[in-house]
């Protein structure tokens, strides 16, 4: 029963995104921009998987996933900017003559990729180590990580940080010699994002199914019991926090070339809350829910902002309140309950006719 | 002696919760602790398992000092705890609850690549059989009846295979039949483990107290003796019935 249910989701997912959407583009129904937009949503979904691991499974509400996402994006963006000019424009305007030392490694693509994952992972380790060692839990964890993201946002906004300030980094031309404006390249990026999302999903699926995943869920249920059962909970929380940060960073890395711009706005308070909402609306504690939530909320966002540009936040807020009040398990939970109800109804009618 | 407690003192906000001169438990001994509410029974177990910090004194287990160690280290040394209010993982199945408890390597990599060996499966199965959980193995633990939750937590402690089990009110909320079964189980476990049990139910204590019973009153040790000695001691009767007693006043 359960496996049938899952495989239906998988078949639908692959049919829509690996066949239908690209076919729609090739036959001329969908513009390449639509494809690119969905490619971006996949990147959000990758980050959402991480949020589901840390929040949905382990019960730690981390509000700094948007920051890790941006670290990935900024890293790739720095590489792309350096591909174009030896000294970025905004530095010239700010009368800086030599490239700052922390920009230097981003000249090399391989080093960029390594740093894009290493920096978020190392930061997550550091933040997690301090917070988990001091036994910070629940709402305090959320507040501290949110404050941290806010602080980072303020730092990235400043011109002195040499990361483009409010305007962020934009106007990229090529990646590894490929023209980013090219339709074929955009389609390739779409498929790469899709593949990485699938791989990330499979990895997370394995993690949650393993005993390690069970320990995470046990920590969510009763952390003290896990400790008295001789598990070092701090290590487990730290591990999952680093994995979540890595997933966010990978999402950010793939997001950048498909969007063409990264600004600190991607990690402001609104953005970091929104990321958590994807998972809440989709269904936390369920990887499928996280992916569906990220894709659906972002799709709704693009629909709503073009139809009712000013009311998006109200719509999102309304959806969130409804979810919290009436379907705790999100969209996935709703579908499961409905299926069970219909199944029961069917059984009852079958019994009465008999 | 497996566990020795000397001059242990704990106070919460200026109130002495525990002021214990001496307490010790030997190998494969089943010790029952009784005492009126607020006597410090649970606090004593909390200190032994690392949940609460003591102000002063010493607690040694297998000859090693355990005060100041954290709960994970203490659990690794071989002390398992069952709480008064059942502490289980409600969102996991009974089987997963048991699987997490089984004594194996418990670091990140071992759990990530963990496979259930036949030996482990057998162990889980036999413990589940003994506690009559085999019929509800794939139910969520949160959906169990209160008595079953109690047994599940005892099963979790059993699977950890600790040297010393700290069992806090195992019979609370159980029917007479279940209580008797729990008593039988504890007696059987006591053949291979040291156990400290906190209880109020006198009938249950009579069943399991094959050795010493310790009476705590207001954080202090009132007396230690066999069940019959304790039952017939005037001070014990008085403190339970709330009667004033000159000997109690001086305690």
Coordinates of C-alpha atoms in Angstrom, one line a residue:
Chain A
X1 CA 0.0 0.0 0.0
X2 CA 2.6 2.5 1.1
X3 CA 5.0 1.6 -1.7
X4 CA 2.3 1.9 -4.3
X5 CA 1.4 5.3 -3.0
X6 CA 5.0 6.5 -3.2
X7 CA 5.6 5.1 -6.7
X8 CA 2.6 6.9 -8.0
X9 CA 4.1 10.2 -6.7
X10 CA 7.4 9.3 -8.4
X11 CA 5.9 8.4 -11.7
X12 CA 3.8 11.6 -11.7
X13 CA 6.8 13.7 -10.8
X14 CA 9.1 12.2 -13.5
X15 CA 6.4 12.3 -16.1
X16 CA 5.6 15.9 -15.5
X17 CA 9.1 17.3 -15.0
X18 CA 11.4 15.0 -17.1
X19 CA 9.0 14.4 -20.0
X20 CA 6.0 16.7 -20.2
X21 CA 7.7 20.1 -19.5
X22 CA 10.7 19.6 -21.8
X23 CA 8.4 18.1 -24.4
X24 CA 6.2 21.2 -24.1
X25 CA 9.2 23.4 -24.7
X26 CA 10.5 21.4 -27.7
X27 CA 7.1 21.5 -29.3
X28 CA 6.9 25.2 -28.7
X29 CA 4.2 25.5 -26.1
X30 CA 6.4 26.6 -23.3
X31 CA 9.0 29.3 -23.4
X32 CA 12.5 28.5 -22.2
X33 CA 11.9 31.0 -19.4
X34 CA 9.1 28.8 -18.0
X35 CA 11.5 25.9 -18.1
X36 CA 14.2 27.9 -16.3
X37 CA 11.7 29.0 -13.7
X38 CA 10.9 25.4 -12.8
X39 CA 14.6 24.7 -12.8
X40 CA 14.9 27.3 -10.1
X41 CA 12.1 25.8 -8.1
X42 CA 14.0 22.5 -8.1
X43 CA 16.8 24.4 -6.4
X44 CA 14.4 25.6 -3.8
X45 CA 13.2 22.0 -3.4
X46 CA 16.7 20.8 -2.8
X47 CA 17.1 23.3 0.0
X48 CA 13.6 22.3 1.3
X49 CA 14.8 18.7 1.6
X50 CA 17.4 20.0 4.0
X51 CA 14.9 22.0 6.0
X52 CA 12.7 18.9 6.2
X53 CA 15.6 16.9 7.6
X54 CA 16.5 19.4 10.3
X55 CA 13.0 20.6 11.1
X56 CA 10.5 18.0 10.0
X57 CA 12.5 15.0 11.1
X58 CA 14.7 16.3 13.9
X59 CA 12.4 19.0 15.2
X60 CA 15.0 21.8 15.2
X61 CA 13.6 24.9 13.6
X62 CA 16.6 26.5 11.8
X63 CA 16.0 29.9 10.3
X64 CA 19.4 30.2 8.7
X65 CA 18.9 27.9 5.7
X66 CA 18.3 31.0 3.5
X67 CA 21.8 32.2 4.5
X68 CA 23.4 28.9 3.5
X69 CA 21.5 29.0 0.3
X70 CA 22.9 32.5 -0.4
X71 CA 26.4 31.4 0.4
X72 CA 26.2 28.8 -2.4
X73 CA 24.7 31.4 -4.8
X74 CA 27.2 34.1 -3.9
X75 CA 30.2 31.7 -4.4
X76 CA 29.1 30.8 -7.9
X77 CA 28.2 34.4 -8.6
X78 CA 31.7 35.6 -7.7
X79 CA 33.2 33.0 -10.0
X80 CA 30.9 34.1 -12.9
X81 CA 31.7 37.8 -12.3
X82 CA 35.4 37.0 -12.4
X83 CA 34.9 35.2 -15.7
X84 CA 33.8 38.5 -17.2
X85 CA 36.3 41.0 -15.7
X86 CA 39.4 40.9 -13.6
X87 CA 37.9 43.5 -11.3
X88 CA 34.1 43.7 -10.8
X89 CA 32.4 47.0 -11.8
X90 CA 31.1 47.9 -8.4
X91 CA 34.6 47.7 -7.0
X92 CA 35.8 50.1 -9.7
X93 CA 33.0 52.5 -8.6
X94 CA 34.1 52.1 -5.0
X95 CA 37.6 53.0 -6.0
X96 CA 39.1 49.6 -5.1
X97 CA 42.1 48.8 -7.3
X98 CA 43.0 45.3 -6.3
X99 CA 40.8 42.2 -5.9
X100 CA 40.1 41.5 -2.2
X101 CA 41.9 38.4 -1.0
X102 CA 38.7 36.4 -0.4
X103 CA 37.7 36.9 -4.1
X104 CA 41.0 35.3 -5.3
X105 CA 40.1 31.6 -4.9
X106 CA 36.9 32.1 -6.9
X107 CA 38.9 32.5 -10.1
X108 CA 39.1 28.7 -10.4
X109 CA 35.9 26.8 -11.0
X110 CA 36.8 23.7 -9.1
X111 CA 38.0 25.7 -6.1
X112 CA 34.7 27.7 -6.3
X113 CA 32.6 24.5 -6.1
X114 CA 34.6 23.2 -3.2
X115 CA 34.4 26.5 -1.3
X116 CA 30.7 26.8 -2.0
X117 CA 30.1 23.6 -0.1
X118 CA 32.9 23.9 2.4
X119 CA 32.1 27.3 3.8
X120 CA 28.4 26.7 4.5
X121 CA 29.3 23.3 6.0
X122 CA 32.0 24.7 8.2
X123 CA 29.8 27.6 9.3
X124 CA 27.0 25.2 10.1
X125 CA 29.3 23.1 12.1
X126 CA 30.5 26.1 14.1
X127 CA 27.0 27.5 14.7
X128 CA 25.6 24.1 15.5
X129 CA 28.4 23.2 17.8
X130 CA 28.0 26.3 19.9
X131 CA 24.1 26.1 19.9
X132 CA 23.7 22.4 20.5
X133 CA 26.5 22.2 23.1
X134 CA 24.8 24.9 25.1
X135 CA 21.6 22.9 24.8
X136 CA 19.6 25.6 23.0
X137 CA 16.3 24.2 21.9
X138 CA 12.9 25.0 20.5
X139 CA 11.9 28.6 20.0
X140 CA 15.3 29.9 21.2
X141 CA 17.0 28.0 18.4
X142 CA 14.7 29.6 15.9
X143 CA 15.2 33.1 17.3
X144 CA 19.0 32.8 17.4
X145 CA 19.3 31.4 13.9
X146 CA 17.0 34.1 12.6
X147 CA 19.0 36.8 14.3
X148 CA 22.1 35.3 12.8
X149 CA 20.6 35.4 9.3
X150 CA 19.5 39.0 9.9
X151 CA 23.0 39.9 11.0
X152 CA 24.5 38.2 7.9
X153 CA 21.9 40.0 5.7
X154 CA 23.1 43.4 7.2
X155 CA 26.7 42.5 6.5
X156 CA 26.0 41.5 2.9
X157 CA 24.1 44.7 2.4
X158 CA 27.1 46.8 3.1
X159 CA 29.3 48.1 0.3
X160 CA 32.4 47.5 2.5
X161 CA 31.8 43.8 2.4
X162 CA 32.7 44.0 -1.3
X163 CA 30.0 41.6 -2.4
X164 CA 28.0 44.1 -4.3
X165 CA 25.9 45.5 -1.4
X166 CA 22.2 46.0 -2.0
X167 CA 22.5 45.4 -5.7
X168 CA 24.1 42.0 -5.2
X169 CA 26.0 40.3 -8.1
X170 CA 24.5 40.2 -11.5
X171 CA 25.1 40.4 -15.3
X172 CA 26.7 37.1 -15.8
X173 CA 27.8 36.0 -19.3
X174 CA 29.4 32.6 -19.3
X175 CA 29.9 29.5 -17.1
X176 CA 32.8 27.3 -18.1
X177 CA 32.6 28.9 -21.5
X178 CA 28.9 28.1 -22.0
X179 CA 26.7 31.1 -22.8
X180 CA 24.1 31.4 -20.0
X181 CA 21.6 33.2 -22.3
X182 CA 21.7 30.2 -24.7
X183 CA 18.5 28.1 -24.8
X184 CA 20.4 24.8 -24.8
X185 CA 22.4 25.8 -21.8
X186 CA 19.3 26.8 -19.9
X187 CA 17.7 23.4 -20.7
X188 CA 20.8 21.6 -19.6
X189 CA 20.8 23.6 -16.3
X190 CA 17.2 22.6 -15.9
X191 CA 18.1 18.9 -16.3
X192 CA 21.1 19.2 -14.0
X193 CA 18.9 20.7 -11.3
X194 CA 16.3 18.0 -11.8
X195 CA 18.9 15.3 -11.5
X196 CA 20.5 16.8 -8.4
X197 CA 17.1 17.1 -6.9
X198 CA 16.4 13.4 -7.6
X199 CA 19.8 12.4 -6.2
X200 CA 19.3 14.6 -3.1
X201 CA 15.9 13.1 -2.6
X202 CA 17.3 9.6 -2.8
X203 CA 20.1 10.4 -0.4
X204 CA 17.6 12.0 2.1
X205 CA 15.3 9.0 1.6
X206 CA 18.1 6.6 2.6
X207 CA 19.1 8.8 5.5
X208 CA 15.5 8.9 6.9
X209 CA 15.0 5.2 6.4
X210 CA 18.3 4.3 8.2
X211 CA 18.7 3.9 11.9
X212 CA 20.3 7.3 11.8
X213 CA 17.0 8.7 10.6
X214 CA 15.2 6.9 13.3
X215 CA 17.5 8.5 15.9
X216 CA 16.7 11.9 14.4
X217 CA 12.9 11.3 14.7
X218 CA 13.5 10.0 18.3
X219 CA 15.3 13.2 19.1
X220 CA 12.3 15.1 17.9
X221 CA 10.0 13.0 20.1
X222 CA 12.0 12.9 23.3
X223 CA 15.6 14.0 23.2
X224 CA 16.2 13.1 26.8
X225 CA 15.2 9.5 26.2
X226 CA 17.7 9.3 23.3
X227 CA 20.4 10.5 25.6
X228 CA 19.5 8.0 28.3
X229 CA 19.6 5.3 25.6
X230 CA 23.3 6.2 25.2
X231 CA 23.2 8.3 22.0
X232 CA 25.3 11.4 21.8
X233 CA 22.4 13.6 20.6
X234 CA 24.7 16.6 20.0
X235 CA 26.7 14.7 17.3
X236 CA 23.5 13.7 15.6
X237 CA 22.0 17.1 15.6
X238 CA 25.3 18.6 14.4
X239 CA 25.5 16.1 11.5
X240 CA 22.0 16.7 10.3
X241 CA 22.5 20.5 10.6
X242 CA 25.6 20.3 8.4
X243 CA 23.8 18.1 5.9
X244 CA 20.9 20.6 5.7
X245 CA 23.3 23.4 5.2
X246 CA 25.0 21.5 2.4
X247 CA 21.7 20.9 0.7
X248 CA 20.8 24.5 0.9
X249 CA 24.2 25.5 -0.5
X250 CA 23.9 23.1 -3.4
X251 CA 20.4 24.5 -4.1
X252 CA 21.9 28.0 -4.1
X253 CA 24.8 27.0 -6.4
X254 CA 22.4 25.7 -9.0
X255 CA 19.9 28.5 -8.5
X256 CA 22.4 31.3 -9.4
X257 CA 23.1 30.6 -13.1
X258 CA 19.4 30.1 -13.8
X259 CA 18.4 33.3 -12.2
X260 CA 21.2 35.5 -13.2
X261 CA 21.2 37.6 -10.0
X262 CA 21.8 37.2 -6.3
X263 CA 21.1 39.9 -3.8
X264 CA 21.0 39.9 0.0
X265 CA 17.2 39.9 -0.4
X266 CA 17.4 36.1 -0.8
X267 CA 18.2 35.8 2.8
X268 CA 16.2 38.5 4.5
X269 CA 13.8 37.7 7.2
X270 CA 10.9 37.2 4.8
X271 CA 12.9 34.8 2.6
X272 CA 14.1 32.7 5.5
X273 CA 10.6 32.4 6.9
X274 CA 9.2 31.6 3.5
X275 CA 11.6 28.7 3.1
X276 CA 10.3 27.1 6.3
X277 CA 6.7 27.7 5.1
X278 CA 7.3 25.6 1.9
X279 CA 8.0 22.6 4.1
X280 CA 5.1 23.4 6.6
X281 CA 2.6 23.7 3.7
X282 CA 3.9 20.6 1.9
X283 CA 4.0 18.5 4.9
X284 CA 6.9 18.3 7.4
X285 CA 8.4 15.0 8.4
X286 CA 7.8 13.9 4.8
X287 CA 10.3 14.3 2.1
X288 CA 7.7 14.3 -0.7
X289 CA 5.9 17.0 1.2
X290 CA 9.0 19.2 1.3
X291 CA 9.5 18.9 -2.5
X292 CA 5.8 19.4 -3.3
X293 CA 5.6 22.3 -0.9
X294 CA 8.6 24.1 -2.4
X295 CA 7.4 23.6 -6.0
X296 CA 3.8 24.5 -5.3
X297 CA 4.3 27.5 -3.1
X298 CA 6.8 29.0 -5.6
X299 CA 4.5 28.2 -8.5
X300 CA 1.6 29.9 -6.6
X301 CA 4.0 32.8 -6.0
X302 CA 4.6 33.4 -9.7
X303 CA 0.9 33.0 -10.5
X304 CA -0.3 35.2 -7.7
X305 CA 2.3 38.0 -8.2
X306 CA 1.2 38.3 -11.8
X307 CA -2.5 38.3 -11.0
X308 CA -2.7 40.1 -7.7
X309 CA 0.8 41.6 -7.2
X310 CA 0.2 43.2 -3.8
X311 CA -1.5 40.4 -2.0
X312 CA 1.0 37.5 -2.2
X313 CA 2.1 37.7 1.4
X314 CA -1.6 37.8 2.6
X315 CA -2.3 34.6 0.5
X316 CA 0.8 32.9 1.9
X317 CA -0.1 33.9 5.4
X318 CA -3.6 32.7 5.0
X319 CA -2.5 29.3 3.7
X320 CA 0.0 29.0 6.6
X321 CA -2.7 29.8 9.2
X322 CA -5.1 27.3 7.6
X323 CA -2.3 24.6 7.5
X324 CA -1.4 25.1 11.1
X325 CA -5.0 25.2 12.3
X326 CA -6.6 22.4 10.2
X327 CA -4.0 20.2 8.6
X328 CA -1.0 19.8 10.7
X329 CA 0.7 17.4 8.3
X330 CA 0.5 19.8 5.4
X331 CA -0.7 19.0 1.9
X332 CA 0.7 15.5 1.9
X333 CA -1.2 14.8 5.2
X334 CA -4.4 16.2 3.7
X335 CA -4.1 13.9 0.7
X336 CA -3.5 10.9 2.9
X337 CA -6.5 11.7 5.1
X338 CA -8.7 12.3 2.1
X339 CA -7.7 9.0 0.6
X340 CA -8.4 7.2 3.9
X341 CA -11.8 8.9 4.2
X342 CA -12.8 8.0 0.6
X343 CA -11.5 4.5 1.2
X344 CA -13.7 4.2 4.4
X345 CA -16.7 5.6 2.5
X346 CA -16.2 3.1 -0.2
X347 CA -16.0 0.3 2.3
X348 CA -19.2 1.5 4.1
X349 CA -21.2 1.6 0.9
X350 CA -19.9 -1.8 -0.1
X351 CA -21.0 -3.1 3.3
X352 CA -24.5 -1.6 3.1
X353 CA -25.1 -2.9 -0.4
X354 CA -24.1 -6.3 0.7
Chain B
X1 CA 29.4 -2.7 45.9
X2 CA 28.3 -1.8 42.5
X3 CA 26.8 1.6 43.4
X4 CA 27.9 3.6 46.4
X5 CA 26.4 7.0 47.4
X6 CA 28.1 9.0 50.2
X7 CA 27.0 12.3 51.8
X8 CA 25.0 13.3 48.8
X9 CA 23.3 16.7 49.1
X10 CA 21.0 18.5 46.6
X11 CA 18.8 21.5 47.1
X12 CA 16.4 23.2 44.9
X13 CA 16.1 26.9 45.6
X14 CA 17.3 26.6 49.2
X15 CA 15.1 23.5 50.0
X16 CA 17.0 20.4 50.8
X17 CA 15.7 17.8 48.4
X18 CA 18.2 15.2 49.3
X19 CA 20.7 14.8 52.1
X20 CA 21.8 11.2 52.0
X21 CA 24.6 10.0 54.3
X22 CA 25.0 6.6 52.7
X23 CA 23.3 4.3 50.2
X24 CA 24.7 1.4 48.3
X25 CA 23.5 -1.4 46.0
X26 CA 25.4 -4.6 45.4
X27 CA 25.8 -6.8 42.3
X28 CA 22.5 -8.5 41.2
X29 CA 20.6 -6.9 44.0
X30 CA 17.0 -5.8 43.8
X31 CA 16.6 -2.8 46.0
X32 CA 13.3 -1.1 46.7
X33 CA 13.1 2.5 47.8
X34 CA 9.9 3.8 49.4
X35 CA 8.9 7.0 51.1
X36 CA 6.2 9.6 51.1
X37 CA 5.9 12.2 48.4
X38 CA 8.8 14.6 48.3
X39 CA 11.1 12.2 50.0
X40 CA 13.7 12.6 47.2
X41 CA 13.3 9.1 45.7
X42 CA 13.1 10.3 42.1
X43 CA 15.7 13.0 42.7
X44 CA 18.2 10.2 43.8
X45 CA 17.6 8.4 40.6
X46 CA 17.9 11.6 38.6
X47 CA 21.3 12.2 40.1
X48 CA 22.5 8.7 39.5
X49 CA 21.5 8.8 35.8
X50 CA 22.9 12.3 35.3
X51 CA 19.6 14.3 34.9
X52 CA 20.2 16.4 37.9
X53 CA 23.4 17.9 39.2
X54 CA 24.3 17.3 42.9
X55 CA 25.6 20.1 45.1
X56 CA 28.1 17.9 46.9
X57 CA 28.9 14.3 47.8
X58 CA 30.1 11.4 45.8
X59 CA 28.4 8.7 43.8
X60 CA 30.6 5.8 42.5
X61 CA 29.6 3.2 40.0
X62 CA 31.8 0.2 39.4
X63 CA 34.4 2.1 41.4
X64 CA 34.3 5.2 39.2
X65 CA 33.0 8.6 40.1
X66 CA 29.9 9.5 38.1
X67 CA 28.9 12.9 39.5
X68 CA 29.5 15.5 36.9
X69 CA 29.4 13.1 34.0
X70 CA 26.7 13.7 31.4
X71 CA 23.7 11.4 30.9
X72 CA 25.1 9.8 27.8
X73 CA 28.4 8.8 29.4
X74 CA 26.5 7.4 32.4
X75 CA 24.2 5.4 30.1
X76 CA 27.3 4.1 28.3
X77 CA 28.8 3.0 31.6
X78 CA 25.8 0.8 32.1
X79 CA 23.0 2.6 33.9
X80 CA 19.5 2.5 32.4
X81 CA 16.6 4.5 33.5
X82 CA 12.9 4.1 33.4
X83 CA 11.0 7.3 34.2
X84 CA 7.9 7.7 36.3
X85 CA 6.0 9.2 33.4
X86 CA 6.6 6.8 30.5
X87 CA 9.3 8.3 28.2
X88 CA 9.2 6.6 24.8
X89 CA 9.2 7.8 21.2
X90 CA 5.5 8.2 20.4
X91 CA 5.9 8.9 16.7
X92 CA 7.9 5.8 16.1
X93 CA 6.6 2.2 15.9
X94 CA 7.1 -0.1 18.9
X95 CA 9.7 -2.0 16.8
X96 CA 11.7 1.1 16.1
X97 CA 11.6 2.1 19.7
X98 CA 13.1 -1.2 20.6
X99 CA 15.6 -1.2 17.7
X100 CA 17.0 2.1 18.9
X101 CA 17.5 0.8 22.4
X102 CA 19.4 -2.4 21.5
X103 CA 22.9 -2.3 22.8
X104 CA 25.2 -1.8 19.7
X105 CA 27.5 0.9 18.6
X106 CA 25.6 4.1 18.7
X107 CA 27.8 6.6 16.8
X108 CA 26.7 8.4 13.6
X109 CA 28.4 6.1 11.0
X110 CA 27.3 2.8 12.7
X111 CA 23.7 4.0 12.7
X112 CA 23.9 5.3 9.2
X113 CA 25.0 1.9 7.8
X114 CA 23.2 -0.2 10.4
X115 CA 21.7 -3.5 9.3
X116 CA 19.5 -5.7 11.5
X117 CA 21.4 -8.9 12.2
X118 CA 19.5 -12.1 13.0
X119 CA 20.9 -11.9 16.6
X120 CA 19.5 -8.4 17.1
X121 CA 16.1 -9.3 15.6
X122 CA 16.0 -12.3 17.9
X123 CA 16.8 -10.2 20.9
X124 CA 14.1 -7.6 20.1
X125 CA 11.7 -10.4 19.5
X126 CA 12.4 -12.2 22.7
X127 CA 12.1 -9.1 24.8
X128 CA 8.9 -8.1 23.0
X129 CA 7.5 -11.6 23.8
X130 CA 8.3 -11.3 27.4
X131 CA 6.6 -8.0 27.7
X132 CA 3.7 -9.0 25.4
X133 CA 4.5 -6.3 22.9
X134 CA 4.9 -8.7 19.9
X135 CA 1.3 -8.1 18.9
X136 CA 1.7 -4.3 18.6
X137 CA 5.2 -4.2 17.0
X138 CA 4.1 -2.0 14.1
X139 CA 1.8 0.3 16.0
X140 CA 2.9 3.8 16.8
X141 CA 4.2 3.8 20.4
X142 CA 2.1 6.9 21.2
X143 CA -1.1 4.8 20.5
X144 CA -0.4 2.3 23.2
X145 CA -2.3 2.0 26.4
X146 CA -0.7 3.4 29.5
X147 CA 0.3 -0.1 30.9
X148 CA 1.8 -1.0 27.5
X149 CA 3.8 2.2 27.4
X150 CA 5.2 1.3 30.8
X151 CA 6.2 -2.1 29.5
X152 CA 7.7 -0.6 26.4
X153 CA 9.9 1.6 28.4
X154 CA 11.0 -1.3 30.6
X155 CA 11.7 -3.2 27.3
X156 CA 13.8 -0.2 26.1
X157 CA 15.8 -0.4 29.3
X158 CA 16.2 -4.2 29.1
X159 CA 17.5 -4.0 25.5
X160 CA 20.2 -1.5 26.6
X161 CA 21.4 -4.3 28.8
X162 CA 22.6 -2.1 31.6
X163 CA 24.4 -3.3 34.7
X164 CA 22.1 -1.2 36.9
X165 CA 18.5 -0.5 36.1
X166 CA 16.7 2.4 37.7
X167 CA 13.0 1.7 37.6
X168 CA 10.7 4.5 38.8
X169 CA 7.2 3.4 39.7
X170 CA 6.8 0.6 37.2
X171 CA 3.3 -0.5 38.5
X172 CA 1.7 3.0 38.3
X173 CA -1.5 2.8 36.3
X174 CA -1.4 -0.9 35.9
X175 CA -4.1 -3.5 36.6
X176 CA -3.5 -6.0 39.4
X177 CA -2.7 -8.7 36.9
X178 CA -0.3 -6.5 35.0
X179 CA 1.3 -5.4 38.3
X180 CA 2.0 -9.0 39.3
X181 CA 3.4 -9.8 35.9
X182 CA 5.7 -6.7 36.1
X183 CA 6.8 -7.9 39.6
X184 CA 7.6 -11.4 38.2
X185 CA 9.6 -9.8 35.4
X186 CA 11.7 -7.6 37.8
X187 CA 12.5 -10.6 40.0
X188 CA 13.7 -12.5 37.0
X189 CA 15.7 -9.6 35.7
X190 CA 17.3 -9.3 39.1
X191 CA 19.0 -12.6 38.6
X192 CA 21.3 -11.0 36.0
X193 CA 21.1 -7.2 36.8
X194 CA 21.2 -4.9 39.7
X195 CA 17.9 -3.0 40.0
X196 CA 16.7 -0.1 42.0
X197 CA 12.9 0.2 42.1
X198 CA 10.8 3.1 43.5
X199 CA 7.3 2.1 44.4
X200 CA 4.3 3.0 46.5
X201 CA 2.2 -0.1 46.0
X202 CA 2.7 -2.2 49.2
X203 CA 1.4 -5.4 47.7
X204 CA 3.8 -5.1 44.7
X205 CA 6.7 -4.3 47.1
X206 CA 5.9 -7.4 49.1
X207 CA 6.1 -9.4 45.9
X208 CA 9.5 -8.1 44.7
X209 CA 11.3 -7.1 47.9
X210 CA 13.5 -10.2 48.2
X211 CA 16.3 -8.2 49.8
X212 CA 16.5 -4.8 51.4
X213 CA 14.0 -2.0 51.4
X214 CA 15.3 1.6 51.9
X215 CA 12.9 4.2 53.4
X216 CA 13.5 7.8 52.5
X217 CA 11.8 10.6 54.4
X218 CA 12.4 14.3 53.6
X219 CA 15.6 13.6 51.7
X220 CA 17.1 11.5 54.4
X221 CA 17.5 7.8 55.0
X222 CA 15.1 6.8 57.7
X223 CA 15.9 3.1 57.8
X224 CA 16.9 0.1 55.7
X225 CA 15.7 -3.5 56.3
X226 CA 13.7 -6.4 55.0
X227 CA 10.1 -5.8 53.9
X228 CA 8.7 -7.2 57.2
X229 CA 11.0 -5.0 59.3
X230 CA 10.1 -1.9 57.3
X231 CA 6.4 -2.7 57.4
X232 CA 6.3 -3.1 61.1
X233 CA 8.5 -0.1 62.0
X234 CA 6.5 2.4 63.9
X235 CA 8.4 5.4 62.4
X236 CA 7.6 4.2 58.8
X237 CA 4.0 3.7 59.7
X238 CA 3.8 7.2 61.3
X239 CA 5.4 9.0 58.4
X240 CA 3.1 7.3 55.9
X241 CA 0.0 8.1 58.0
X242 CA 1.2 11.6 58.8
X243 CA 1.3 11.0 62.5
X244 CA 3.7 13.0 64.6
X245 CA 6.5 11.0 66.0
X246 CA 9.3 12.2 68.2
X247 CA 11.9 10.1 66.4
X248 CA 10.8 11.5 63.0
X249 CA 11.1 15.1 64.3
X250 CA 14.7 14.7 65.1
X251 CA 15.5 13.3 61.6

